[in-house]
PDB file of N, CA and C in Angstrom:
ATOM      1  N   MET O   1      29.643 164.943 120.861  1.00  0.00           N
ATOM      2  CA  MET O   1      31.079 164.767 120.703  1.00  0.00           C
ATOM      3  C   MET O   1      31.381 163.640 119.719  1.00  0.00           C
ATOM      4  N   GLU O   2      30.528 162.616 119.729  1.00  0.00           N
ATOM      5  CA  GLU O   2      30.753 161.483 118.824  1.00  0.00           C
ATOM      6  C   GLU O   2      30.666 161.917 117.363  1.00  0.00           C
ATOM      7  N   ASN O   3      29.708 162.804 117.061  1.00  0.00           N
ATOM      8  CA  ASN O   3      29.583 163.291 115.688  1.00  0.00           C
ATOM      9  C   ASN O   3      30.816 164.074 115.265  1.00  0.00           C
ATOM     10  N   HIS O   4      31.387 164.828 116.195  1.00  0.00           N
ATOM     11  CA  HIS O   4      32.604 165.595 115.886  1.00  0.00           C
ATOM     12  C   HIS O   4      33.758 164.651 115.555  1.00  0.00           C
ATOM     13  N   ALA O   5      33.903 163.574 116.324  1.00  0.00           N
ATOM     14  CA  ALA O   5      34.972 162.595 116.069  1.00  0.00           C
ATOM     15  C   ALA O   5      34.792 161.950 114.696  1.00  0.00           C
ATOM     16  N   LYS O   6      33.552 161.627 114.332  1.00  0.00           N
ATOM     17  CA  LYS O   6      33.285 161.037 113.014  1.00  0.00           C
ATOM     18  C   LYS O   6      33.599 162.031 111.902  1.00  0.00           C
ATOM     19  N   PHE O   7      33.249 163.296 112.128  1.00  0.00           N
ATOM     20  CA  PHE O   7      33.524 164.326 111.130  1.00  0.00           C
ATOM     21  C   PHE O   7      35.026 164.475 110.905  1.00  0.00           C
ATOM     22  N   VAL O   8      35.787 164.533 111.994  1.00  0.00           N
ATOM     23  CA  VAL O   8      37.245 164.678 111.898  1.00  0.00           C
ATOM     24  C   VAL O   8      37.852 163.470 111.185  1.00  0.00           C
ATOM     25  N   ALA O   9      37.416 162.260 111.548  1.00  0.00           N
ATOM     26  CA  ALA O   9      37.941 161.041 110.922  1.00  0.00           C
ATOM     27  C   ALA O   9      37.631 161.019 109.426  1.00  0.00           C
ATOM     28  N   THR O  10      36.425 161.410 109.056  1.00  0.00           N
ATOM     29  CA  THR O  10      36.045 161.456 107.640  1.00  0.00           C
ATOM     30  C   THR O  10      36.888 162.476 106.885  1.00  0.00           C
ATOM     31  N   GLU O  11      37.132 163.618 107.510  1.00  0.00           N
ATOM     32  CA  GLU O  11      37.943 164.662 106.869  1.00  0.00           C
ATOM     33  C   GLU O  11      39.390 164.197 106.676  1.00  0.00           C
ATOM     34  N   ILE O  12      39.938 163.483 107.654  1.00  0.00           N
ATOM     35  CA  ILE O  12      41.303 162.952 107.525  1.00  0.00           C
ATOM     36  C   ILE O  12      41.370 161.968 106.362  1.00  0.00           C
ATOM     37  N   LEU O  13      40.381 161.077 106.281  1.00  0.00           N
ATOM     38  CA  LEU O  13      40.352 160.107 105.180  1.00  0.00           C
ATOM     39  C   LEU O  13      40.257 160.825 103.839  1.00  0.00           C
ATOM     40  N   ASN O  14      39.443 161.866 103.758  1.00  0.00           N
ATOM     41  CA  ASN O  14      39.339 162.641 102.516  1.00  0.00           C
ATOM     42  C   ASN O  14      40.664 163.308 102.159  1.00  0.00           C
ATOM     43  N   GLN O  15      41.392 163.798 103.159  1.00  0.00           N
ATOM     44  CA  GLN O  15      42.681 164.440 102.905  1.00  0.00           C
ATOM     45  C   GLN O  15      43.719 163.431 102.429  1.00  0.00           C
ATOM     46  N   LEU O  16      43.563 162.171 102.826  1.00  0.00           N
ATOM     47  CA  LEU O  16      44.463 161.114 102.353  1.00  0.00           C
ATOM     48  C   LEU O  16      44.110 160.651 100.941  1.00  0.00           C
ATOM     49  N   GLY O  17      42.883 160.907 100.511  1.00  0.00           N
ATOM     50  CA  GLY O  17      42.482 160.507  99.167  1.00  0.00           C
ATOM     51  C   GLY O  17      41.162 159.770  99.105  1.00  0.00           C
ATOM     52  N   GLY O  18      40.501 159.556 100.224  1.00  0.00           N
ATOM     53  CA  GLY O  18      39.181 158.934 100.247  1.00  0.00           C
ATOM     54  C   GLY O  18      39.189 157.495  99.751  1.00  0.00           C
ATOM     55  N   ASN O  19      38.211 157.169  98.911  1.00  0.00           N
ATOM     56  CA  ASN O  19      38.080 155.800  98.396  1.00  0.00           C
ATOM     57  C   ASN O  19      39.269 155.392  97.537  1.00  0.00           C
ATOM     58  N   ARG O  20      39.865 156.351  96.864  1.00  0.00           N
ATOM     59  CA  ARG O  20      41.064 156.075  96.056  1.00  0.00           C
ATOM     60  C   ARG O  20      42.196 155.586  96.967  1.00  0.00           C
ATOM     61  N   PHE O  21      42.343 156.213  98.133  1.00  0.00           N
ATOM     62  CA  PHE O  21      43.348 155.812  99.121  1.00  0.00           C
ATOM     63  C   PHE O  21      43.095 154.379  99.588  1.00  0.00           C
ATOM     64  N   ILE O  22      41.846 154.061  99.874  1.00  0.00           N
ATOM     65  CA  ILE O  22      41.493 152.713 100.343  1.00  0.00           C
ATOM     66  C   ILE O  22      41.825 151.678  99.275  1.00  0.00           C
ATOM     67  N   ALA O  23      41.485 151.974  98.026  1.00  0.00           N
ATOM     68  CA  ALA O  23      41.749 151.036  96.935  1.00  0.00           C
ATOM     69  C   ALA O  23      43.245 150.837  96.698  1.00  0.00           C
ATOM     70  N   MET O  24      44.018 151.900  96.785  1.00  0.00           N
ATOM     71  CA  MET O  24      45.454 151.817  96.491  1.00  0.00           C
ATOM     72  C   MET O  24      46.262 151.152  97.605  1.00  0.00           C
ATOM     73  N   THR O  25      45.826 151.306  98.858  1.00  0.00           N
ATOM     74  CA  THR O  25      46.626 150.824  99.985  1.00  0.00           C
ATOM     75  C   THR O  25      46.085 149.558 100.632  1.00  0.00           C
ATOM     76  N   GLY O  26      44.832 149.220 100.387  1.00  0.00           N
ATOM     77  CA  GLY O  26      44.231 148.068 101.053  1.00  0.00           C
ATOM     78  C   GLY O  26      43.884 148.344 102.503  1.00  0.00           C
ATOM     79  N   ALA O  27      43.814 149.618 102.881  1.00  0.00           N
ATOM     80  CA  ALA O  27      43.502 149.997 104.264  1.00  0.00           C
ATOM     81  C   ALA O  27      42.127 149.457 104.656  1.00  0.00           C
ATOM     82  N   LYS O  28      41.996 149.072 105.943  1.00  0.00           N
ATOM     83  CA  LYS O  28      40.741 148.484 106.436  1.00  0.00           C
ATOM     84  C   LYS O  28      40.612 148.749 107.931  1.00  0.00           C
ATOM     85  N   ASN O  29      39.519 148.313 108.502  1.00  0.00           N
ATOM     86  CA  ASN O  29      39.247 148.439 109.944  1.00  0.00           C
ATOM     87  C   ASN O  29      39.400 149.879 110.425  1.00  0.00           C
ATOM     88  N   PHE O  30      38.734 150.788 109.760  1.00  0.00           N
ATOM     89  CA  PHE O  30      38.794 152.201 110.124  1.00  0.00           C
ATOM     90  C   PHE O  30      38.021 152.447 111.410  1.00  0.00           C
ATOM     91  N   ALA O  31      38.565 153.300 112.266  1.00  0.00           N
ATOM     92  CA  ALA O  31      37.895 153.661 113.513  1.00  0.00           C
ATOM     93  C   ALA O  31      38.191 155.118 113.839  1.00  0.00           C
ATOM     94  N   CYS O  32      37.159 155.821 114.305  1.00  0.00           N
ATOM     95  CA  CYS O  32      37.387 157.182 114.786  1.00  0.00           C
ATOM     96  C   CYS O  32      37.529 157.115 116.301  1.00  0.00           C
ATOM     97  N   PHE O  33      38.247 158.075 116.871  1.00  0.00           N
ATOM     98  CA  PHE O  33      38.448 158.083 118.314  1.00  0.00           C
ATOM     99  C   PHE O  33      38.499 159.509 118.831  1.00  0.00           C
ATOM    100  N   ASP O  34      38.305 159.649 120.122  1.00  0.00           N
ATOM    101  CA  ASP O  34      38.363 160.940 120.796  1.00  0.00           C
ATOM    102  C   ASP O  34      39.122 160.748 122.102  1.00  0.00           C
ATOM    103  N   GLU O  35      40.339 161.278 122.170  1.00  0.00           N
ATOM    104  CA  GLU O  35      41.170 161.181 123.369  1.00  0.00           C
ATOM    105  C   GLU O  35      41.312 162.569 123.975  1.00  0.00           C
ATOM    106  N   ASN O  36      40.571 162.836 125.028  1.00  0.00           N
ATOM    107  CA  ASN O  36      40.640 164.130 125.724  1.00  0.00           C
ATOM    108  C   ASN O  36      40.407 165.307 124.783  1.00  0.00           C
ATOM    109  N   GLY O  37      39.445 165.179 123.898  1.00  0.00           N
ATOM    110  CA  GLY O  37      39.116 166.262 122.984  1.00  0.00           C
ATOM    111  C   GLY O  37      39.896 166.266 121.687  1.00  0.00           C
ATOM    112  N   GLU O  38      40.929 165.439 121.576  1.00  0.00           N
ATOM    113  CA  GLU O  38      41.696 165.337 120.331  1.00  0.00           C
ATOM    114  C   GLU O  38      41.188 164.120 119.560  1.00  0.00           C
ATOM    115  N   CYS O  39      40.534 164.390 118.435  1.00  0.00           N
ATOM    116  CA  CYS O  39      39.912 163.329 117.636  1.00  0.00           C
ATOM    117  C   CYS O  39      40.854 162.862 116.542  1.00  0.00           C
ATOM    118  N   GLY O  40      40.530 161.700 115.969  1.00  0.00           N
ATOM    119  CA  GLY O  40      41.364 161.217 114.886  1.00  0.00           C
ATOM    120  C   GLY O  40      40.841 159.971 114.223  1.00  0.00           C
ATOM    121  N   LEU O  41      41.702 159.371 113.412  1.00  0.00           N
ATOM    122  CA  LEU O  41      41.392 158.189 112.621  1.00  0.00           C
ATOM    123  C   LEU O  41      42.484 157.153 112.820  1.00  0.00           C
ATOM    124  N   CYS O  42      42.070 155.911 112.948  1.00  0.00           N
ATOM    125  CA  CYS O  42      43.000 154.796 113.106  1.00  0.00           C
ATOM    126  C   CYS O  42      42.590 153.729 112.090  1.00  0.00           C
ATOM    127  N   PHE O  43      43.552 153.102 111.432  1.00  0.00           N
ATOM    128  CA  PHE O  43      43.222 152.048 110.474  1.00  0.00           C
ATOM    129  C   PHE O  43      44.373 151.068 110.356  1.00  0.00           C
ATOM    130  N   ARG O  44      44.046 149.883 109.814  1.00  0.00           N
ATOM    131  CA  ARG O  44      45.039 148.832 109.623  1.00  0.00           C
ATOM    132  C   ARG O  44      45.410 148.745 108.150  1.00  0.00           C
ATOM    133  N   LEU O  45      46.618 148.269 107.906  1.00  0.00           N
ATOM    134  CA  LEU O  45      47.106 147.972 106.558  1.00  0.00           C
ATOM    135  C   LEU O  45      47.334 146.472 106.467  1.00  0.00           C
ATOM    136  N   PRO O  46      47.257 145.892 105.266  1.00  0.00           N
ATOM    137  CA  PRO O  46      47.521 144.456 105.135  1.00  0.00           C
ATOM    138  C   PRO O  46      48.907 144.093 105.668  1.00  0.00           C
ATOM    139  N   SER O  47      49.002 142.950 106.326  1.00  0.00           N
ATOM    140  CA  SER O  47      50.279 142.492 106.889  1.00  0.00           C
ATOM    141  C   SER O  47      51.315 142.305 105.795  1.00  0.00           C
ATOM    142  N   ASN O  48      52.558 142.642 106.088  1.00  0.00           N
ATOM    143  CA  ASN O  48      53.700 142.498 105.177  1.00  0.00           C
ATOM    144  C   ASN O  48      53.489 143.207 103.839  1.00  0.00           C
ATOM    145  N   PHE O  49      52.727 144.285 103.857  1.00  0.00           N
ATOM    146  CA  PHE O  49      52.433 145.029 102.640  1.00  0.00           C
ATOM    147  C   PHE O  49      53.232 146.325 102.601  1.00  0.00           C
ATOM    148  N   ALA O  50      53.415 146.944 103.758  1.00  0.00           N
ATOM    149  CA  ALA O  50      54.118 148.220 103.845  1.00  0.00           C
ATOM    150  C   ALA O  50      55.549 148.015 104.328  1.00  0.00           C
ATOM    151  N   MET O  51      56.387 149.030 104.106  1.00  0.00           N
ATOM    152  CA  MET O  51      57.775 148.980 104.577  1.00  0.00           C
ATOM    153  C   MET O  51      57.811 148.891 106.100  1.00  0.00           C
ATOM    154  N   LYS O  52      58.886 148.314 106.606  1.00  0.00           N
ATOM    155  CA  LYS O  52      59.148 148.214 108.043  1.00  0.00           C
ATOM    156  C   LYS O  52      58.071 147.438 108.792  1.00  0.00           C
ATOM    157  N   GLY O  53      57.235 146.696 108.074  1.00  0.00           N
ATOM    158  CA  GLY O  53      56.190 145.903 108.715  1.00  0.00           C
ATOM    159  C   GLY O  53      55.050 146.723 109.284  1.00  0.00           C
ATOM    160  N   ILE O  54      54.923 147.976 108.878  1.00  0.00           N
ATOM    161  CA  ILE O  54      53.861 148.842 109.404  1.00  0.00           C
ATOM    162  C   ILE O  54      52.504 148.279 109.003  1.00  0.00           C
ATOM    163  N   ASN O  55      51.635 148.071 109.998  1.00  0.00           N
ATOM    164  CA  ASN O  55      50.286 147.612 109.691  1.00  0.00           C
ATOM    165  C   ASN O  55      49.212 148.346 110.495  1.00  0.00           C
ATOM    166  N   LEU O  56      49.607 149.381 111.230  1.00  0.00           N
ATOM    167  CA  LEU O  56      48.653 150.203 111.980  1.00  0.00           C
ATOM    168  C   LEU O  56      49.063 151.668 111.859  1.00  0.00           C
ATOM    169  N   VAL O  57      48.106 152.506 111.480  1.00  0.00           N
ATOM    170  CA  VAL O  57      48.364 153.941 111.356  1.00  0.00           C
ATOM    171  C   VAL O  57      47.327 154.683 112.192  1.00  0.00           C
ATOM    172  N   LYS O  58      47.805 155.626 112.989  1.00  0.00           N
ATOM    173  CA  LYS O  58      46.931 156.434 113.841  1.00  0.00           C
ATOM    174  C   LYS O  58      47.229 157.901 113.556  1.00  0.00           C
ATOM    175  N   ILE O  59      46.191 158.645 113.176  1.00  0.00           N
ATOM    176  CA  ILE O  59      46.335 160.064 112.850  1.00  0.00           C
ATOM    177  C   ILE O  59      45.412 160.852 113.772  1.00  0.00           C
ATOM    178  N   LYS O  60      46.001 161.723 114.588  1.00  0.00           N
ATOM    179  CA  LYS O  60      45.229 162.479 115.579  1.00  0.00           C
ATOM    180  C   LYS O  60      45.338 163.970 115.305  1.00  0.00           C
ATOM    181  N   LEU O  61      44.182 164.651 115.272  1.00  0.00           N
ATOM    182  CA  LEU O  61      44.141 166.103 115.122  1.00  0.00           C
ATOM    183  C   LEU O  61      44.389 166.727 116.493  1.00  0.00           C
ATOM    184  N   THR O  62      45.446 167.526 116.608  1.00  0.00           N
ATOM    185  CA  THR O  62      45.795 168.138 117.893  1.00  0.00           C
ATOM    186  C   THR O  62      45.140 169.517 118.018  1.00  0.00           C
ATOM    187  N   PHE O  63      45.244 170.096 119.199  1.00  0.00           N
ATOM    188  CA  PHE O  63      44.641 171.406 119.449  1.00  0.00           C
ATOM    189  C   PHE O  63      45.296 172.510 118.626  1.00  0.00           C
ATOM    190  N   SER O  64      46.513 172.298 118.150  1.00  0.00           N
ATOM    191  CA  SER O  64      47.200 173.298 117.322  1.00  0.00           C
ATOM    192  C   SER O  64      46.795 173.198 115.852  1.00  0.00           C
ATOM    193  N   ASP O  65      45.768 172.387 115.556  1.00  0.00           N
ATOM    194  CA  ASP O  65      45.244 172.196 114.199  1.00  0.00           C
ATOM    195  C   ASP O  65      46.273 171.555 113.267  1.00  0.00           C
ATOM    196  N   THR O  66      47.143 170.750 113.824  1.00  0.00           N
ATOM    197  CA  THR O  66      48.073 169.925 113.055  1.00  0.00           C
ATOM    198  C   THR O  66      47.831 168.480 113.466  1.00  0.00           C
ATOM    199  N   TYR O  67      48.505 167.556 112.808  1.00  0.00           N
ATOM    200  CA  TYR O  67      48.293 166.142 113.091  1.00  0.00           C
ATOM    201  C   TYR O  67      49.487 165.516 113.794  1.00  0.00           C
ATOM    202  N   LEU O  68      49.193 164.549 114.631  1.00  0.00           N
ATOM    203  CA  LEU O  68      50.189 163.669 115.231  1.00  0.00           C
ATOM    204  C   LEU O  68      49.973 162.318 114.553  1.00  0.00           C
ATOM    205  N   VAL O  69      50.957 161.852 113.798  1.00  0.00           N
ATOM    206  CA  VAL O  69      50.821 160.621 113.013  1.00  0.00           C
ATOM    207  C   VAL O  69      51.753 159.560 113.583  1.00  0.00           C
ATOM    208  N   THR O  70      51.189 158.395 113.903  1.00  0.00           N
ATOM    209  CA  THR O  70      51.958 157.296 114.474  1.00  0.00           C
ATOM    210  C   THR O  70      51.850 156.075 113.566  1.00  0.00           C
ATOM    211  N   PHE O  71      52.995 155.503 113.216  1.00  0.00           N
ATOM    212  CA  PHE O  71      53.062 154.281 112.415  1.00  0.00           C
ATOM    213  C   PHE O  71      53.543 153.162 113.330  1.00  0.00           C
ATOM    214  N   SER O  72      52.795 152.063 113.377  1.00  0.00           N
ATOM    215  CA  SER O  72      53.122 150.971 114.298  1.00  0.00           C
ATOM    216  C   SER O  72      53.005 149.622 113.612  1.00  0.00           C
ATOM    217  N   ARG O  73      53.558 148.617 114.294  1.00  0.00           N
ATOM    218  CA  ARG O  73      53.436 147.225 113.853  1.00  0.00           C
ATOM    219  C   ARG O  73      52.758 146.458 114.986  1.00  0.00           C
ATOM    220  N   VAL O  74      51.703 145.727 114.645  1.00  0.00           N
ATOM    221  CA  VAL O  74      50.970 144.930 115.625  1.00  0.00           C
ATOM    222  C   VAL O  74      51.208 143.463 115.322  1.00  0.00           C
ATOM    223  N   ARG O  75      51.645 142.739 116.331  1.00  0.00           N
ATOM    224  CA  ARG O  75      51.816 141.282 116.230  1.00  0.00           C
ATOM    225  C   ARG O  75      51.190 140.678 117.475  1.00  0.00           C
ATOM    226  N   GLY O  76      50.092 139.972 117.312  1.00  0.00           N
ATOM    227  CA  GLY O  76      49.397 139.421 118.469  1.00  0.00           C
ATOM    228  C   GLY O  76      48.906 140.550 119.357  1.00  0.00           C
ATOM    229  N   ALA O  77      49.317 140.515 120.624  1.00  0.00           N
ATOM    230  CA  ALA O  77      48.922 141.567 121.568  1.00  0.00           C
ATOM    231  C   ALA O  77      50.007 142.628 121.722  1.00  0.00           C
ATOM    232  N   THR O  78      51.087 142.524 120.945  1.00  0.00           N
ATOM    233  CA  THR O  78      52.203 143.461 121.063  1.00  0.00           C
ATOM    234  C   THR O  78      52.111 144.546 119.999  1.00  0.00           C
ATOM    235  N   VAL O  79      52.227 145.794 120.433  1.00  0.00           N
ATOM    236  CA  VAL O  79      52.231 146.927 119.513  1.00  0.00           C
ATOM    237  C   VAL O  79      53.588 147.609 119.621  1.00  0.00           C
ATOM    238  N   LYS O  80      54.306 147.678 118.492  1.00  0.00           N
ATOM    239  CA  LYS O  80      55.617 148.324 118.474  1.00  0.00           C
ATOM    240  C   LYS O  80      55.520 149.583 117.617  1.00  0.00           C
ATOM    241  N   GLU O  81      55.816 150.716 118.225  1.00  0.00           N
ATOM    242  CA  GLU O  81      55.787 151.978 117.497  1.00  0.00           C
ATOM    243  C   GLU O  81      57.018 152.073 116.604  1.00  0.00           C
ATOM    244  N   ILE O  82      56.799 152.237 115.305  1.00  0.00           N
ATOM    245  CA  ILE O  82      57.891 152.328 114.335  1.00  0.00           C
ATOM    246  C   ILE O  82      58.365 153.773 114.206  1.00  0.00           C
ATOM    247  N   SER O  83      57.431 154.694 114.022  1.00  0.00           N
ATOM    248  CA  SER O  83      57.792 156.107 113.906  1.00  0.00           C
ATOM    249  C   SER O  83      56.609 156.980 114.301  1.00  0.00           C
ATOM    250  N   LYS O  84      56.934 158.206 114.711  1.00  0.00           N
ATOM    251  CA  LYS O  84      55.913 159.147 115.173  1.00  0.00           C
ATOM    252  C   LYS O  84      56.291 160.545 114.695  1.00  0.00           C
ATOM    253  N   PHE O  85      55.320 161.270 114.153  1.00  0.00           N
ATOM    254  CA  PHE O  85      55.565 162.609 113.612  1.00  0.00           C
ATOM    255  C   PHE O  85      54.542 163.584 114.176  1.00  0.00           C
ATOM    256  N   ASP O  86      55.034 164.710 114.671  1.00  0.00           N
ATOM    257  CA  ASP O  86      54.185 165.740 115.257  1.00  0.00           C
ATOM    258  C   ASP O  86      54.181 166.966 114.348  1.00  0.00           C
ATOM    259  N   ASN O  87      53.167 167.796 114.491  1.00  0.00           N
ATOM    260  CA  ASN O  87      53.034 169.039 113.717  1.00  0.00           C
ATOM    261  C   ASN O  87      53.013 168.789 112.212  1.00  0.00           C
ATOM    262  N   VAL O  88      52.254 167.799 111.782  1.00  0.00           N
ATOM    263  CA  VAL O  88      52.093 167.486 110.359  1.00  0.00           C
ATOM    264  C   VAL O  88      50.863 168.239 109.856  1.00  0.00           C
ATOM    265  N   TYR O  89      51.020 168.989 108.779  1.00  0.00           N
ATOM    266  CA  TYR O  89      49.900 169.715 108.192  1.00  0.00           C
ATOM    267  C   TYR O  89      49.138 168.808 107.233  1.00  0.00           C
ATOM    268  N   CYS O  90      47.878 169.186 106.950  1.00  0.00           N
ATOM    269  CA  CYS O  90      47.011 168.331 106.135  1.00  0.00           C
ATOM    270  C   CYS O  90      47.591 168.063 104.748  1.00  0.00           C
ATOM    271  N   ASP O  91      48.282 169.033 104.166  1.00  0.00           N
ATOM    272  CA  ASP O  91      48.837 168.831 102.831  1.00  0.00           C
ATOM    273  C   ASP O  91      50.092 167.955 102.842  1.00  0.00           C
ATOM    274  N   GLN O  92      50.586 167.590 104.022  1.00  0.00           N
ATOM    275  CA  GLN O  92      51.761 166.727 104.140  1.00  0.00           C
ATOM    276  C   GLN O  92      51.389 165.272 104.429  1.00  0.00           C
ATOM    277  N   LEU O  93      50.108 164.997 104.679  1.00  0.00           N
ATOM    278  CA  LEU O  93      49.694 163.650 105.087  1.00  0.00           C
ATOM    279  C   LEU O  93      50.022 162.587 104.041  1.00  0.00           C
ATOM    280  N   GLU O  94      49.624 162.825 102.797  1.00  0.00           N
ATOM    281  CA  GLU O  94      49.858 161.836 101.738  1.00  0.00           C
ATOM    282  C   GLU O  94      51.343 161.555 101.548  1.00  0.00           C
ATOM    283  N   CYS O  95      52.143 162.593 101.495  1.00  0.00           N
ATOM    284  CA  CYS O  95      53.586 162.447 101.286  1.00  0.00           C
ATOM    285  C   CYS O  95      54.224 161.680 102.442  1.00  0.00           C
ATOM    286  N   LEU O  96      53.860 162.018 103.672  1.00  0.00           N
ATOM    287  CA  LEU O  96      54.400 161.331 104.845  1.00  0.00           C
ATOM    288  C   LEU O  96      54.009 159.858 104.834  1.00  0.00           C
ATOM    289  N   PHE O  97      52.748 159.575 104.514  1.00  0.00           N
ATOM    290  CA  PHE O  97      52.284 158.190 104.447  1.00  0.00           C
ATOM    291  C   PHE O  97      53.086 157.418 103.404  1.00  0.00           C
ATOM    292  N   ASN O  98      53.289 158.023 102.247  1.00  0.00           N
ATOM    293  CA  ASN O  98      54.046 157.390 101.168  1.00  0.00           C
ATOM    294  C   ASN O  98      55.486 157.118 101.588  1.00  0.00           C
ATOM    295  N   GLU O  99      56.141 158.086 102.214  1.00  0.00           N
ATOM    296  CA  GLU O  99      57.541 157.929 102.643  1.00  0.00           C
ATOM    297  C   GLU O  99      57.701 156.826 103.687  1.00  0.00           C
ATOM    298  N   GLN O 100      56.775 156.748 104.632  1.00  0.00           N
ATOM    299  CA  GLN O 100      56.911 155.813 105.740  1.00  0.00           C
ATOM    300  C   GLN O 100      56.496 154.389 105.385  1.00  0.00           C
ATOM    301  N   THR O 101      55.492 154.246 104.519  1.00  0.00           N
ATOM    302  CA  THR O 101      54.984 152.906 104.203  1.00  0.00           C
ATOM    303  C   THR O 101      55.458 152.394 102.852  1.00  0.00           C
ATOM    304  N   GLY O 102      55.849 153.298 101.959  1.00  0.00           N
ATOM    305  CA  GLY O 102      56.220 152.896 100.609  1.00  0.00           C
ATOM    306  C   GLY O 102      55.012 152.619  99.731  1.00  0.00           C
ATOM    307  N   LEU O 103      53.818 152.940 100.219  1.00  0.00           N
ATOM    308  CA  LEU O 103      52.588 152.697  99.466  1.00  0.00           C
ATOM    309  C   LEU O 103      52.121 153.984  98.803  1.00  0.00           C
ATOM    310  N   ALA O 104      51.790 153.901  97.528  1.00  0.00           N
ATOM    311  CA  ALA O 104      51.274 155.060  96.803  1.00  0.00           C
ATOM    312  C   ALA O 104      49.805 155.255  97.156  1.00  0.00           C
ATOM    313  N   THR O 105      49.392 156.504  97.244  1.00  0.00           N
ATOM    314  CA  THR O 105      47.996 156.799  97.565  1.00  0.00           C
ATOM    315  C   THR O 105      47.206 157.196  96.325  1.00  0.00           C
ATOM    316  N   ARG O 106      47.890 157.358  95.214  1.00  0.00           N
ATOM    317  CA  ARG O 106      47.237 157.680  93.939  1.00  0.00           C
ATOM    318  C   ARG O 106      48.112 157.196  92.788  1.00  0.00           C
ATOM    319  N   LEU O 107      47.516 157.097  91.604  1.00  0.00           N
ATOM    320  CA  LEU O 107      48.257 156.648  90.422  1.00  0.00           C
ATOM    321  C   LEU O 107      49.174 157.721  89.907  1.00  0.00           C
TER     322      LEU O 107
END
């Protein structure tokens, strides 16, 4: 199961743009996860870099083969959910990320 979670997380990162995405956004602290069979990718953004103070992004592949994307702000031990989107298709990930954070994923 762990290999499946890593595969899903790697595929999500590739759909966002891979190393180009990391270079353009400053994303770091990547982690894959598995919550009751729904795998995904979680990562941090530099503080005060994105709109609305977003510094945590969680993307989960659901059983319907779409994504649940959550944008949050972490301050100390407090996590505040800024926005959440369900039924996001893979070709919508980059655009949604750009709209919510104001960060470009490519030149």
